[in-house]
């Protein structure tokens, strides 16, 4: 728009104003011979109309209901911190960040991530006096879940029904990164597993009944998650 008005001004200065504009009164001569006031009136742009201000709109209220799932859970020496839990397309969406497929049954276990489990550290740190378990974690308590990770067995047993499933690789002794209470689950299997090949990195998935079961010693969190009635599927 500014280029348009500059072009008009150049044309008027060049003496073409009488062609492009028809004055209200007869004017003789070019724009250069006009009095200053009339010449300024020809060159000055017309004021723009005021912009129409769009009426303020209020976003429609959310139609997604917040579920009370998990708020009734009783967890040892902890309270449940309410969150935003919704059901969308057959999955649970927790706090707008975590998607949990499944229904928590043996036929359709919740498929959970380590990121979800580790998020308990946002509000549950006993040594700091923080003892709130997020609702998104509490709703898993007592439900069937499935999770994948690294598997570690007790070193002294060749056959055992206990193991750890962890986010990071660890052989139970010397190789890898020892787990924290937030990124490991203590597992009791339905059937004993072969542990004759020690120090082998095992990766697999486990399905079973999940429990939020804090184990605290002198305000220090030693363990947080357990699973029983579990079935192990390993990949070598």
Short mmCIF file of N, CA and C in Angstrom, two decimals, residues 2-3 23 35 38 45 55 58 67 85 90 96 102 134 136 146-147 164 174 179 187 191 196 219 221 223 228 230:
data_model
loop_
_atom_site.label_atom_id
_atom_site.label_comp_id
_atom_site.label_asym_id
_atom_site.label_seq_id
_atom_site.Cartn_x
_atom_site.Cartn_y
_atom_site.Cartn_z
N UNK A 2 1.97 1.21 0.77
CA UNK A 2 2.84 2.39 0.78
C UNK A 2 3.42 2.66 -0.59
N UNK A 3 3.76 1.64 -1.37
CA UNK A 3 4.30 1.80 -2.74
C UNK A 3 3.29 2.48 -3.64
N UNK A 23 -10.46 17.55 -9.81
CA UNK A 23 -10.75 18.41 -8.66
C UNK A 23 -12.21 18.85 -8.64
N UNK A 35 -1.33 26.33 -5.47
CA UNK A 35 -0.94 26.78 -4.12
C UNK A 35 -0.56 25.57 -3.27
N UNK A 38 -3.51 23.38 -1.81
CA UNK A 38 -4.20 22.51 -2.77
C UNK A 38 -3.30 21.37 -3.21
N UNK A 45 -2.68 11.07 1.22
CA UNK A 45 -3.60 9.93 1.06
C UNK A 45 -4.85 10.10 1.91
N UNK A 55 -15.17 -9.56 17.56
CA UNK A 55 -15.70 -9.75 18.92
C UNK A 55 -14.93 -10.83 19.66
N UNK A 58 -15.00 -16.85 23.59
CA UNK A 58 -14.58 -17.71 24.69
C UNK A 58 -14.50 -19.13 24.19
N UNK A 67 -11.51 -38.63 35.00
CA UNK A 67 -11.87 -39.86 35.70
C UNK A 67 -11.29 -39.88 37.11
N UNK A 85 -7.15 -37.33 34.34
CA UNK A 85 -7.21 -38.65 33.71
C UNK A 85 -8.42 -38.69 32.79
N UNK A 90 -9.95 -45.66 23.50
CA UNK A 90 -9.59 -46.93 24.11
C UNK A 90 -8.34 -46.90 24.96
N UNK A 96 -2.40 -35.07 30.19
CA UNK A 96 -2.10 -34.54 28.87
C UNK A 96 -0.76 -34.94 28.31
N UNK A 102 -4.75 -50.05 26.75
CA UNK A 102 -5.21 -51.19 27.52
C UNK A 102 -6.29 -50.82 28.51
N UNK A 134 1.38 -39.73 42.27
CA UNK A 134 0.47 -39.17 41.26
C UNK A 134 -0.66 -40.15 40.93
N UNK A 136 -1.86 -40.84 38.15
CA UNK A 136 -1.53 -41.64 36.95
C UNK A 136 -0.73 -42.90 37.31
N UNK A 146 1.82 -54.48 31.24
CA UNK A 146 2.90 -55.05 30.44
C UNK A 146 3.97 -53.98 30.27
N UNK A 147 5.24 -54.39 30.43
CA UNK A 147 6.35 -53.46 30.26
C UNK A 147 7.55 -54.22 29.72
N UNK A 164 14.41 -58.87 38.36
CA UNK A 164 14.18 -57.44 38.21
C UNK A 164 13.98 -57.14 36.73
N UNK A 174 28.25 -56.37 38.08
CA UNK A 174 29.38 -55.57 37.62
C UNK A 174 29.15 -54.83 36.30
N UNK A 179 19.87 -49.95 39.10
CA UNK A 179 18.61 -49.20 38.96
C UNK A 179 18.32 -48.33 40.16
N UNK A 187 9.99 -58.46 40.51
CA UNK A 187 9.00 -59.34 39.87
C UNK A 187 9.04 -60.74 40.50
N UNK A 191 6.12 -69.04 37.02
CA UNK A 191 6.93 -70.26 36.85
C UNK A 191 8.40 -69.89 36.92
N UNK A 196 20.77 -70.33 34.28
CA UNK A 196 22.05 -71.05 34.24
C UNK A 196 23.13 -70.27 33.50
N UNK A 219 13.76 -43.10 56.02
CA UNK A 219 13.33 -42.06 55.07
C UNK A 219 13.94 -42.21 53.68
N UNK A 221 14.16 -44.16 50.17
CA UNK A 221 13.36 -45.05 49.34
C UNK A 221 14.26 -46.12 48.73
N UNK A 223 12.79 -49.29 47.42
CA UNK A 223 12.04 -49.87 46.31
C UNK A 223 10.67 -49.24 46.24
N UNK A 228 3.52 -59.35 40.65
CA UNK A 228 3.39 -60.78 40.90
C UNK A 228 2.49 -61.41 39.84
N UNK A 230 3.44 -63.01 37.40
CA UNK A 230 4.03 -62.47 36.18
C UNK A 230 4.47 -63.56 35.22
#
